[in-house]
């Protein structure tokens, strides 16, 4: 097949792609979200399921997504259309691209608000408020920030503008330059933080929380009255997070793959990206939980977790002001290199189909996304008691931000990933995937195919069915009960 070319340009080298994709993967998901959802879902067993999902579902789907992108060489919507025509199937597959574009848009709307918190914390750190601070003092600083809509809107606006500027500058001029130095620097500062945590007496307790599985905690949730219920929701959250943290299921990695030079190994690069991403998340957990336990804080305290723990550590370190400032700068950069990939599929599509320049397309999408972001801003203050789906048990106390997060990370990304898997092995021809992956027809290619063909779809479907209660419903059917002895 004649190799297609992307009208948006190409990464200059294989390393540029690895850095950009790692930049996309490593972000708030690793440092902000992973610790707080681990805290909310009981620790070790959750981490274990998450790691399993990365290995068995995440890496194979990442390979599939990069492969589709590189073969289609366009925005996810047009790539899916082109590839389905090539495979002789219905062009309805383009709606998978649409779902991705919408998912990325919705994620960015709240992502930018949280990244705004990181920006705000750069200023707080410089001011020295965290020096020798107490848990209550640090909580106060956080509470003061999120309770003021105008403050949040200001930082959210600044972050969205930063995102639009880089996206407007294009593949090599903008995206590539921004990530080259940031990732290594972030890694180093996380190591320093883990070093600090390892000297507290609670390091051991932190590690135990992260790595000692407690399956009871995974499968049971407590409601507001302290009554326990069985639930698979934590498993869905772990799986959803595997997609979220690797930027899978919505076309970000697909669109980055579309700028990948043709002679690069998809498998090798996918492994490097997934390993780097996982390391950053685990390091963040190892830095945070010892501080949580040392200060008697609540691991399940939610989205504010890192903002209420790390400042305590910085406040007691020599050179704490410097380290705190550096940390929040790097967190902002990590979020920045992810946010550009969240909006890139939509911008690439506008350039391809609406004939817009990159600059106009970035402004249009960024502006719309900014407006939707206000829903998240208000979820932390004036609308904190608005619970749109309070009739459904698991959403009883969910704010609009919680719902957006659930819809995107737990539903849209796994569903997108499932459909990408189906497309890559059931719709696309074997010849095409062999040509792109370039692994020959040996054990590597066959294992990939097996995972993506059966394991991934089955795993995603089982988790979905468990959460929606389909299994409970099935187990109430008498003849099935007889067949499986009530074990369904
Ligand atoms: N992977 C990013 C993070 O962990 C978030 C992201 C999700 C980016 C989906 C792009 C696509 O912060």
Tab-separated table of C-alpha atoms and ligand atoms in Angstrom:
chain	number	residue	atom	x	y	z
A	1	UNK	CA	0.000	0.000	0.000
A	2	UNK	CA	1.236	3.502	-0.748
A	3	UNK	CA	2.063	5.160	2.569
A	4	UNK	CA	-0.209	8.086	3.396
A	5	UNK	CA	1.173	11.383	4.633
A	6	UNK	CA	-0.283	13.607	7.305
A	7	UNK	CA	-1.074	17.182	6.278
A	8	UNK	CA	-0.224	18.273	9.823
A	9	UNK	CA	3.439	17.233	9.687
A	10	UNK	CA	5.413	14.532	11.444
A	11	UNK	CA	7.480	14.034	14.585
A	12	UNK	CA	11.108	14.746	13.797
A	13	UNK	CA	12.366	11.520	15.387
A	14	UNK	CA	11.175	8.405	17.173
A	15	UNK	CA	12.186	10.002	20.476
A	16	UNK	CA	10.086	13.026	19.771
A	17	UNK	CA	7.070	10.744	19.517
A	18	UNK	CA	8.001	8.860	22.675
A	19	UNK	CA	8.373	12.097	24.589
A	20	UNK	CA	5.164	13.559	23.247
A	21	UNK	CA	3.156	10.418	23.940
A	22	UNK	CA	4.724	10.089	27.378
A	23	UNK	CA	3.916	13.764	27.858
A	24	UNK	CA	0.329	12.966	26.987
A	25	UNK	CA	0.196	9.935	29.247
A	26	UNK	CA	1.948	11.418	32.274
A	27	UNK	CA	-0.202	14.129	33.725
A	28	UNK	CA	-2.711	14.909	36.407
A	29	UNK	CA	-3.872	11.317	36.041
A	30	UNK	CA	-0.661	10.034	37.581
A	31	UNK	CA	0.037	12.589	40.254
A	32	UNK	CA	-3.358	13.958	41.205
A	33	UNK	CA	-5.878	11.270	40.278
A	34	UNK	CA	-4.070	7.977	40.876
A	35	UNK	CA	-3.312	8.698	44.555
A	36	UNK	CA	-6.785	9.961	45.393
A	37	UNK	CA	-8.717	7.175	43.702
A	38	UNK	CA	-6.347	4.636	45.245
A	39	UNK	CA	-7.123	6.221	48.602
A	40	UNK	CA	-10.864	6.124	47.946
A	41	UNK	CA	-10.832	2.501	46.832
A	42	UNK	CA	-8.871	0.950	49.637
A	43	UNK	CA	-5.273	0.773	48.344
A	44	UNK	CA	-3.352	-2.391	47.386
A	45	UNK	CA	-6.019	-4.487	45.675
A	46	UNK	CA	-7.064	-1.505	43.598
A	47	UNK	CA	-3.450	-0.875	42.582
A	48	UNK	CA	-3.074	-4.531	41.631
A	49	UNK	CA	-6.127	-4.468	39.352
A	50	UNK	CA	-4.905	-1.218	37.849
A	51	UNK	CA	-1.458	-2.709	37.100
A	52	UNK	CA	-3.061	-5.791	35.605
A	53	UNK	CA	-5.238	-3.627	33.368
A	54	UNK	CA	-2.183	-1.662	32.193
A	55	UNK	CA	-0.391	-4.863	31.233
A	56	UNK	CA	-3.201	-6.898	29.716
A	57	UNK	CA	-5.460	-4.218	28.281
A	58	UNK	CA	-3.522	-0.951	28.187
A	59	UNK	CA	-0.362	-1.881	26.316
A	60	UNK	CA	-2.076	-3.978	23.604
A	61	UNK	CA	-4.671	-1.250	23.024
A	62	UNK	CA	-1.993	1.392	22.894
A	63	UNK	CA	-0.309	-0.597	20.127
A	64	UNK	CA	-3.630	-0.900	18.307
A	65	UNK	CA	-4.344	2.796	18.626
A	66	UNK	CA	-0.927	3.945	17.420
A	67	UNK	CA	-1.231	1.475	14.560
A	68	UNK	CA	-4.612	2.800	13.417
A	69	UNK	CA	-3.362	6.368	13.641
A	70	UNK	CA	-0.233	5.731	11.643
A	71	UNK	CA	-2.090	3.869	8.950
A	72	UNK	CA	-4.839	6.498	8.632
A	73	UNK	CA	-2.614	9.564	9.086
A	74	UNK	CA	-5.533	11.904	9.845
A	75	UNK	CA	-7.691	13.014	12.764
A	76	UNK	CA	-9.377	10.045	14.480
A	77	UNK	CA	-12.700	10.724	12.728
A	78	UNK	CA	-11.213	10.708	9.230
A	79	UNK	CA	-8.751	7.937	10.074
A	80	UNK	CA	-11.586	5.640	11.134
A	81	UNK	CA	-13.503	6.474	7.976
A	82	UNK	CA	-10.518	5.873	5.694
A	83	UNK	CA	-9.555	2.628	7.380
A	84	UNK	CA	-13.075	1.243	7.344
A	85	UNK	CA	-13.286	1.925	3.594
A	86	UNK	CA	-9.904	0.247	3.157
A	87	UNK	CA	-11.220	-2.793	5.033
A	88	UNK	CA	-14.440	-2.809	3.017
A	89	UNK	CA	-16.653	-2.083	6.045
A	90	UNK	CA	-19.280	0.482	6.948
A	91	UNK	CA	-18.014	4.034	7.388
A	92	UNK	CA	-20.113	4.229	10.554
A	93	UNK	CA	-16.836	3.499	12.323
A	94	UNK	CA	-16.170	7.203	12.014
A	95	UNK	CA	-18.530	7.673	14.979
A	96	UNK	CA	-15.900	6.001	17.102
A	97	UNK	CA	-13.674	8.918	16.136
A	98	UNK	CA	-16.499	11.269	17.092
A	99	UNK	CA	-16.907	9.700	20.489
A	100	UNK	CA	-13.188	10.203	21.048
A	101	UNK	CA	-13.281	13.838	20.042
A	102	UNK	CA	-16.213	14.505	22.362
A	103	UNK	CA	-14.582	12.532	25.195
A	104	UNK	CA	-11.339	14.500	24.891
A	105	UNK	CA	-13.284	17.727	24.857
A	106	UNK	CA	-15.195	16.838	28.022
A	107	UNK	CA	-12.068	15.627	29.809
A	108	UNK	CA	-10.193	18.803	28.958
A	109	UNK	CA	-13.057	20.892	30.326
A	110	UNK	CA	-12.397	19.628	33.873
A	111	UNK	CA	-8.715	18.852	33.402
A	112	UNK	CA	-8.049	22.523	32.809
A	113	UNK	CA	-9.771	23.488	36.060
A	114	UNK	CA	-7.642	21.077	38.085
A	115	UNK	CA	-4.501	22.174	36.247
A	116	UNK	CA	-5.550	25.662	37.322
A	117	UNK	CA	-5.204	24.483	40.935
A	118	UNK	CA	-1.617	23.502	40.181
A	119	UNK	CA	-1.001	26.973	38.744
A	120	UNK	CA	-2.517	28.571	41.822
A	121	UNK	CA	-0.261	26.445	44.019
A	122	UNK	CA	2.837	27.767	42.267
A	123	UNK	CA	1.899	31.154	43.613
A	124	UNK	CA	1.043	29.845	47.072
A	125	UNK	CA	4.375	28.013	47.229
A	126	UNK	CA	6.389	31.086	46.301
A	127	UNK	CA	4.573	33.120	48.957
A	128	UNK	CA	5.874	30.760	51.641
A	129	UNK	CA	2.471	29.952	53.211
A	130	UNK	CA	3.390	26.316	53.464
A	131	UNK	CA	6.497	26.798	55.567
A	132	UNK	CA	5.963	24.867	58.823
A	133	UNK	CA	2.275	24.595	58.075
A	134	UNK	CA	-0.162	22.309	59.878
A	135	UNK	CA	-2.691	19.894	58.320
A	136	UNK	CA	-5.463	22.361	59.136
A	137	UNK	CA	-3.528	25.267	57.670
A	138	UNK	CA	-2.957	23.419	54.429
A	139	UNK	CA	-6.612	22.363	54.272
A	140	UNK	CA	-7.550	25.989	54.752
A	141	UNK	CA	-5.466	27.141	51.786
A	142	UNK	CA	-7.109	24.502	49.583
A	143	UNK	CA	-10.612	25.255	50.840
A	144	UNK	CA	-10.103	28.947	50.259
A	145	UNK	CA	-9.037	28.351	46.662
A	146	UNK	CA	-11.850	26.050	45.601
A	147	UNK	CA	-14.579	27.999	47.356
A	148	UNK	CA	-13.991	31.066	45.212
A	149	UNK	CA	-15.382	30.706	41.678
A	150	UNK	CA	-13.608	33.793	40.378
A	151	UNK	CA	-10.222	32.589	41.494
A	152	UNK	CA	-10.794	29.211	39.875
A	153	UNK	CA	-12.060	30.792	36.676
A	154	UNK	CA	-8.958	32.962	36.479
A	155	UNK	CA	-6.537	30.033	36.741
A	156	UNK	CA	-8.683	27.855	34.462
A	157	UNK	CA	-8.616	30.618	31.845
A	158	UNK	CA	-4.853	30.971	32.072
A	159	UNK	CA	-4.338	27.234	31.646
A	160	UNK	CA	-6.723	26.994	28.689
A	161	UNK	CA	-4.928	29.863	26.956
A	162	UNK	CA	-1.591	28.110	27.518
A	163	UNK	CA	-3.034	24.985	25.900
A	164	UNK	CA	-4.407	26.875	22.918
A	165	UNK	CA	-1.091	28.616	22.292
A	166	UNK	CA	0.866	25.354	22.028
A	167	UNK	CA	-1.762	23.601	19.933
A	168	UNK	CA	-1.938	26.565	17.567
A	169	UNK	CA	1.798	26.308	16.920
A	170	UNK	CA	1.527	22.815	15.504
A	171	UNK	CA	3.259	19.493	15.750
A	172	UNK	CA	6.936	20.356	15.700
A	173	UNK	CA	6.914	24.032	16.613
A	174	UNK	CA	4.641	23.608	19.631
A	175	UNK	CA	4.003	20.153	20.961
A	176	UNK	CA	7.457	18.754	20.541
A	177	UNK	CA	9.402	21.602	22.068
A	178	UNK	CA	7.213	21.778	25.137
A	179	UNK	CA	7.882	18.243	26.347
A	180	UNK	CA	11.571	17.767	25.709
A	181	UNK	CA	12.909	18.882	29.100
A	182	UNK	CA	9.891	18.589	31.294
A	183	UNK	CA	9.474	14.884	31.678
A	184	UNK	CA	12.975	14.147	32.986
A	185	UNK	CA	12.765	17.066	35.407
A	186	UNK	CA	9.461	15.840	36.795
A	187	UNK	CA	10.900	12.419	37.371
A	188	UNK	CA	13.821	13.802	39.365
A	189	UNK	CA	11.675	15.892	41.652
A	190	UNK	CA	9.369	12.964	42.339
A	191	UNK	CA	12.397	10.935	43.351
A	192	UNK	CA	13.387	13.680	45.782
A	193	UNK	CA	9.911	13.578	47.305
A	194	UNK	CA	9.986	9.810	47.661
A	195	UNK	CA	13.399	10.201	49.284
A	196	UNK	CA	11.845	12.577	51.785
A	197	UNK	CA	8.910	10.236	52.453
A	198	UNK	CA	11.263	7.290	52.930
A	199	UNK	CA	12.798	9.018	55.901
A	200	UNK	CA	9.539	9.377	57.787
A	201	UNK	CA	8.544	6.503	60.068
A	202	UNK	CA	5.360	6.037	58.083
A	203	UNK	CA	7.061	5.075	54.833
A	204	UNK	CA	6.415	1.442	55.563
A	205	UNK	CA	2.757	2.058	56.253
A	206	UNK	CA	2.442	3.998	53.006
A	207	UNK	CA	3.974	1.166	51.017
A	208	UNK	CA	1.757	-1.342	52.738
A	209	UNK	CA	-1.314	0.640	51.836
A	210	UNK	CA	-0.215	0.835	48.199
A	211	UNK	CA	1.005	-2.698	47.703
A	212	UNK	CA	-0.717	-5.012	50.187
A	213	UNK	CA	-3.943	-6.123	48.542
A	214	UNK	CA	-7.124	-6.100	50.608
A	215	UNK	CA	-9.815	-7.532	48.350
A	216	UNK	CA	-12.584	-6.887	50.807
A	217	UNK	CA	-11.905	-3.165	50.482
A	218	UNK	CA	-11.960	-3.478	46.693
A	219	UNK	CA	-15.365	-5.103	46.403
A	220	UNK	CA	-17.205	-3.256	49.176
A	221	UNK	CA	-18.212	0.357	49.498
A	222	UNK	CA	-19.586	2.071	52.556
A	223	UNK	CA	-22.512	4.429	52.140
A	224	UNK	CA	-23.040	7.595	54.144
A	225	UNK	CA	-24.563	5.572	57.012
A	226	UNK	CA	-21.542	3.291	57.230
A	227	UNK	CA	-23.434	0.308	55.775
A	228	UNK	CA	-21.363	-1.843	53.408
A	229	UNK	CA	-22.512	-2.814	49.925
A	230	UNK	CA	-20.917	-5.185	47.481
A	231	UNK	CA	-19.837	-3.408	44.325
A	232	UNK	CA	-17.653	-3.839	41.277
A	233	UNK	CA	-17.366	-0.143	40.828
A	234	UNK	CA	-13.790	0.018	42.105
A	235	UNK	CA	-12.745	-2.500	39.454
A	236	UNK	CA	-14.350	-0.339	36.789
A	237	UNK	CA	-12.570	2.695	38.209
A	238	UNK	CA	-9.227	0.844	38.080
A	239	UNK	CA	-9.847	-0.209	34.495
A	240	UNK	CA	-11.080	3.231	33.486
A	241	UNK	CA	-8.019	4.743	35.059
A	242	UNK	CA	-5.725	2.457	33.065
A	243	UNK	CA	-7.254	3.989	29.931
A	244	UNK	CA	-7.191	7.501	31.339
A	245	UNK	CA	-3.599	7.416	32.485
A	246	UNK	CA	-2.313	6.006	29.196
A	247	UNK	CA	-4.483	8.479	27.236
A	248	UNK	CA	-6.278	5.610	25.496
A	249	UNK	CA	-9.713	5.169	24.033
A	250	UNK	CA	-10.310	8.695	22.748
A	251	UNK	CA	-7.942	9.204	19.851
A	252	UNK	CA	-5.157	11.199	21.538
A	253	UNK	CA	-2.641	8.431	21.025
A	254	UNK	CA	-4.187	7.721	17.623
A	255	UNK	CA	-3.635	11.269	16.453
A	256	UNK	CA	-0.084	11.259	17.841
A	257	UNK	CA	0.457	7.968	16.032
A	258	UNK	CA	-0.643	9.642	12.820
A	259	UNK	CA	2.453	11.865	13.047
A	260	UNK	CA	4.771	8.897	13.623
A	261	UNK	CA	7.474	8.145	11.039
A	262	UNK	CA	6.760	4.832	9.308
A	263	UNK	CA	9.947	3.028	10.279
A	264	UNK	CA	9.420	3.253	14.051
A	265	UNK	CA	8.625	0.154	16.141
A	266	UNK	CA	5.147	0.531	17.573
A	267	UNK	CA	5.612	-2.182	20.154
A	268	UNK	CA	8.845	-0.868	21.600
A	269	UNK	CA	7.587	2.683	21.866
A	270	UNK	CA	4.316	1.556	23.487
A	271	UNK	CA	6.194	-0.361	26.167
A	272	UNK	CA	8.474	2.563	26.957
A	273	UNK	CA	5.516	4.918	27.305
A	274	UNK	CA	3.491	2.566	29.509
A	275	UNK	CA	6.413	1.798	31.805
A	276	UNK	CA	7.339	5.457	32.249
A	277	UNK	CA	3.721	6.322	32.982
A	278	UNK	CA	3.310	3.561	35.557
A	279	UNK	CA	6.535	4.485	37.319
A	280	UNK	CA	5.453	8.081	37.717
A	281	UNK	CA	2.119	7.031	39.237
A	282	UNK	CA	3.731	4.608	41.684
A	283	UNK	CA	6.344	7.175	42.699
A	284	UNK	CA	3.597	9.708	43.323
A	285	UNK	CA	1.781	7.189	45.518
A	286	UNK	CA	4.964	6.387	47.413
A	287	UNK	CA	5.559	10.065	48.061
A	288	UNK	CA	2.024	10.843	49.147
A	289	UNK	CA	0.736	8.028	51.365
A	290	UNK	CA	3.493	8.158	54.003
A	291	UNK	CA	2.669	11.852	54.434
A	292	UNK	CA	-1.028	11.033	54.650
A	293	UNK	CA	-0.477	8.544	57.472
A	294	UNK	CA	2.166	10.585	59.260
A	295	UNK	CA	-0.315	13.443	59.575
A	296	UNK	CA	-3.375	11.413	60.347
A	297	UNK	CA	-5.065	12.498	57.140
A	298	UNK	CA	-7.806	10.565	55.416
A	299	UNK	CA	-6.552	8.626	52.316
A	300	UNK	CA	-10.063	8.746	50.846
A	301	UNK	CA	-10.459	12.490	51.097
A	302	UNK	CA	-10.924	12.931	47.351
A	303	UNK	CA	-9.644	15.287	44.662
A	304	UNK	CA	-7.893	17.599	47.131
A	305	UNK	CA	-5.568	14.847	48.384
A	306	UNK	CA	-2.238	15.896	46.869
A	307	UNK	CA	-2.967	19.558	47.485
A	308	UNK	CA	-3.488	18.855	51.161
A	309	UNK	CA	-0.589	16.483	51.723
A	310	UNK	CA	2.461	17.447	49.706
A	311	UNK	CA	2.554	21.046	50.986
A	312	UNK	CA	3.006	19.596	54.500
A	313	UNK	CA	6.120	17.769	53.376
A	314	UNK	CA	7.460	20.783	51.545
A	315	UNK	CA	6.780	22.950	54.572
A	316	UNK	CA	9.138	20.884	56.685
A	317	UNK	CA	11.953	20.375	54.210
A	318	UNK	CA	15.074	22.467	53.907
A	319	UNK	CA	14.639	24.496	50.760
A	320	UNK	CA	10.946	23.654	50.864
A	321	UNK	CA	9.849	26.834	49.109
A	322	UNK	CA	12.086	26.029	46.183
A	323	UNK	CA	11.002	22.399	45.961
A	324	UNK	CA	7.322	23.201	46.335
A	325	UNK	CA	7.515	25.815	43.616
A	326	UNK	CA	9.421	23.498	41.313
A	327	UNK	CA	6.990	20.663	41.968
A	328	UNK	CA	3.884	22.656	41.088
A	329	UNK	CA	5.603	24.116	38.022
A	330	UNK	CA	6.381	20.618	36.822
A	331	UNK	CA	2.882	19.391	37.650
A	332	UNK	CA	1.547	22.216	35.527
A	333	UNK	CA	3.854	21.204	32.709
A	334	UNK	CA	2.808	17.571	32.999
A	335	UNK	CA	-0.821	18.660	32.755
A	336	UNK	CA	0.023	20.951	29.857
A	337	UNK	CA	1.612	18.228	27.744
A	338	UNK	CA	-1.508	16.113	28.354
A	339	UNK	CA	-4.032	18.825	27.678
A	340	UNK	CA	-2.629	19.537	24.231
A	341	UNK	CA	-3.229	15.908	23.313
A	342	UNK	CA	-6.798	16.042	24.630
A	343	UNK	CA	-7.734	18.756	22.174
A	344	UNK	CA	-5.482	17.813	19.248
A	345	UNK	CA	-7.966	15.305	17.701
A	346	UNK	CA	-10.675	17.961	17.556
A	347	UNK	CA	-8.328	20.619	16.206
A	348	UNK	CA	-6.905	18.288	13.548
A	349	UNK	CA	-10.457	17.489	12.467
A	350	UNK	CA	-11.453	21.163	12.185
A	351	UNK	CA	-8.353	21.824	10.087
A	352	UNK	CA	-9.131	18.869	7.813
A	353	UNK	CA	-12.873	19.283	7.442
A	354	UNK	CA	-13.751	22.898	8.107
A	355	UNK	CA	-10.735	24.299	6.310
A	356	UNK	CA	-9.768	26.349	9.368
A	357	UNK	CA	-6.217	27.367	10.149
A	358	UNK	CA	-4.697	25.721	13.234
A	359	UNK	CA	-4.863	29.020	15.061
A	360	UNK	CA	-8.582	29.571	14.506
A	361	UNK	CA	-9.351	25.904	15.198
A	362	UNK	CA	-7.485	26.068	18.515
A	363	UNK	CA	-9.288	29.206	19.581
A	364	UNK	CA	-12.707	27.798	18.676
A	365	UNK	CA	-12.223	24.492	20.475
A	366	UNK	CA	-10.373	25.991	23.434
A	367	UNK	CA	-13.082	28.623	23.898
A	368	UNK	CA	-15.900	26.082	23.845
A	369	UNK	CA	-14.051	23.819	26.211
A	370	UNK	CA	-13.383	26.700	28.572
A	371	UNK	CA	-17.107	27.419	28.761
A	372	UNK	CA	-17.969	23.788	29.585
A	373	UNK	CA	-15.223	23.914	32.225
A	374	UNK	CA	-17.354	26.343	34.218
A	375	UNK	CA	-19.550	23.375	35.199
A	376	UNK	CA	-16.547	21.919	37.009
A	377	UNK	CA	-15.575	25.246	38.548
A	378	UNK	CA	-19.027	25.561	40.124
A	379	UNK	CA	-19.058	21.929	41.271
A	380	UNK	CA	-16.586	22.889	43.979
A	381	UNK	CA	-18.490	25.865	45.337
A	382	UNK	CA	-21.888	27.281	44.392
A	383	UNK	CA	-23.114	23.976	42.946
A	384	UNK	CA	-21.414	21.626	45.367
A	385	UNK	CA	-24.797	20.405	46.549
A	386	UNK	CA	-26.214	19.878	43.085
A	387	UNK	CA	-26.500	16.108	42.635
A	388	UNK	CA	-28.111	15.551	39.262
A	389	UNK	CA	-28.327	11.764	39.520
A	390	UNK	CA	-29.021	11.439	43.220
A	391	UNK	CA	-31.659	8.803	42.437
A	392	UNK	CA	-28.965	6.289	41.480
A	393	UNK	CA	-27.172	4.729	44.445
A	394	UNK	CA	-23.566	5.157	43.310
A	395	UNK	CA	-24.181	8.753	42.199
A	396	UNK	CA	-26.037	9.834	45.309
A	397	UNK	CA	-23.465	12.432	46.336
A	398	UNK	CA	-21.902	12.970	42.914
A	399	UNK	CA	-21.302	16.547	41.823
A	400	UNK	CA	-21.365	17.576	38.168
A	401	UNK	CA	-17.572	17.219	38.133
A	402	UNK	CA	-17.869	13.661	39.523
A	403	UNK	CA	-20.397	12.786	36.831
A	404	UNK	CA	-18.247	14.196	34.030
A	405	UNK	CA	-15.290	12.266	35.359
A	406	UNK	CA	-17.328	9.041	35.610
A	407	UNK	CA	-18.867	9.435	32.160
A	408	UNK	CA	-15.542	10.065	30.448
A	409	UNK	CA	-13.029	7.929	32.354
A	410	UNK	CA	-15.240	5.017	33.351
A	411	UNK	CA	-17.555	4.784	30.352
A	412	UNK	CA	-16.351	6.604	27.239
A	413	UNK	CA	-12.670	5.604	27.387
A	414	UNK	CA	-13.189	1.864	28.071
A	415	UNK	CA	-15.952	1.780	25.451
A	416	UNK	CA	-13.698	3.575	22.963
A	417	UNK	CA	-10.894	1.143	23.788
A	418	UNK	CA	-13.203	-1.830	23.331
A	419	UNK	CA	-14.281	-0.601	19.889
A	420	UNK	CA	-10.684	0.178	18.890
A	421	UNK	CA	-9.746	-3.384	19.831
A	422	UNK	CA	-12.636	-4.802	17.819
A	423	UNK	CA	-11.737	-2.676	14.827
A	424	UNK	CA	-8.031	-3.494	14.933
A	425	UNK	CA	-8.452	-7.267	14.863
A	426	UNK	CA	-11.936	-8.047	13.599
A	427	UNK	CA	-12.362	-5.364	10.944
A	428	UNK	CA	-8.878	-4.450	9.768
A	429	UNK	CA	-7.173	-7.169	7.756
A	430	UNK	CA	-4.450	-9.304	9.260
A	431	UNK	CA	-2.103	-8.203	6.483
A	432	UNK	CA	-2.633	-4.551	7.329
A	433	UNK	CA	-1.910	-4.970	11.046
A	434	UNK	CA	1.089	-7.184	10.333
A	435	UNK	CA	2.460	-4.595	7.974
A	436	UNK	CA	2.084	-1.748	10.482
A	437	UNK	CA	3.282	-3.563	13.594
A	438	UNK	CA	6.146	-5.134	11.679
A	439	UNK	CA	6.620	-7.960	14.173
A	440	UNK	CA	6.599	-10.789	11.639
A	441	UNK	CA	4.208	-13.633	12.308
A	442	UNK	CA	5.868	-14.956	15.448
A	443	UNK	CA	4.938	-15.150	19.085
A	444	UNK	CA	4.930	-11.373	19.612
A	445	UNK	CA	2.409	-10.661	16.902
A	446	UNK	CA	0.290	-13.644	17.840
A	447	UNK	CA	0.187	-12.716	21.531
A	448	UNK	CA	-0.817	-9.179	20.672
A	449	UNK	CA	-3.556	-10.446	18.422
A	450	UNK	CA	-4.818	-12.887	21.020
A	451	UNK	CA	-4.972	-10.207	23.703
A	452	UNK	CA	-6.722	-7.660	21.536
A	453	UNK	CA	-9.029	-10.178	19.890
A	454	UNK	CA	-10.337	-11.949	22.989
A	455	UNK	CA	-8.886	-10.892	26.319
A	456	UNK	CA	-9.406	-7.139	26.093
A	457	UNK	CA	-12.986	-7.186	24.808
A	458	UNK	CA	-14.028	-9.885	27.250
A	459	UNK	CA	-12.409	-8.103	30.200
A	460	UNK	CA	-14.042	-4.782	29.384
A	461	UNK	CA	-17.441	-6.380	28.829
A	462	UNK	CA	-17.281	-8.389	32.072
A	463	UNK	CA	-16.468	-5.300	34.110
A	464	UNK	CA	-19.218	-3.284	32.430
A	465	UNK	CA	-21.775	-6.041	33.028
A	466	UNK	CA	-20.818	-6.413	36.661
A	467	UNK	CA	-21.175	-2.740	37.317
A	468	UNK	CA	-24.483	-2.370	35.565
A	469	UNK	CA	-25.816	-5.319	37.486
A	470	UNK	CA	-26.435	-7.517	34.439
A	471	UNK	CA	-24.876	-10.417	36.318
A	472	UNK	CA	-27.126	-9.901	39.316
A	473	UNK	CA	-30.064	-9.923	37.008
A	474	UNK	CA	-28.857	-13.074	35.264
A	475	UNK	CA	-28.237	-14.808	38.561
A	476	UNK	CA	-31.839	-14.228	39.504
A	477	UNK	CA	-32.962	-16.368	36.590
A	478	UNK	CA	-33.886	-19.727	38.025
A	479	UNK	CA	-32.477	-22.103	35.408
A	480	UNK	CA	-29.119	-20.310	35.355
A	481	UNK	CA	-29.024	-20.556	39.099
A	482	UNK	CA	-29.618	-24.273	38.895
A	483	UNK	CA	-26.915	-24.644	36.248
A	484	UNK	CA	-24.213	-22.768	38.171
A	485	UNK	CA	-25.351	-23.674	41.641
A	486	UNK	CA	-26.007	-20.055	42.513
A	487	UNK	CA	-22.431	-19.087	41.676
A	488	UNK	CA	-23.178	-16.667	38.851
B	1	LIG	N1	-3.221	10.598	30.425
B	1	LIG	C1	-3.502	11.912	30.930
B	1	LIG	C2	-3.183	11.931	32.414
B	1	LIG	O1	-2.910	10.905	33.000
B	1	LIG	C3	-4.920	12.338	30.678
B	1	LIG	C4	-5.393	12.089	29.296
B	1	LIG	C5	-6.473	11.253	29.075
B	1	LIG	C6	-4.755	12.687	28.208
B	1	LIG	C7	-6.923	10.966	27.800
B	1	LIG	C8	-5.201	12.427	26.919
B	1	LIG	C9	-6.262	11.569	26.732
B	1	LIG	O2	-3.217	12.951	33.028
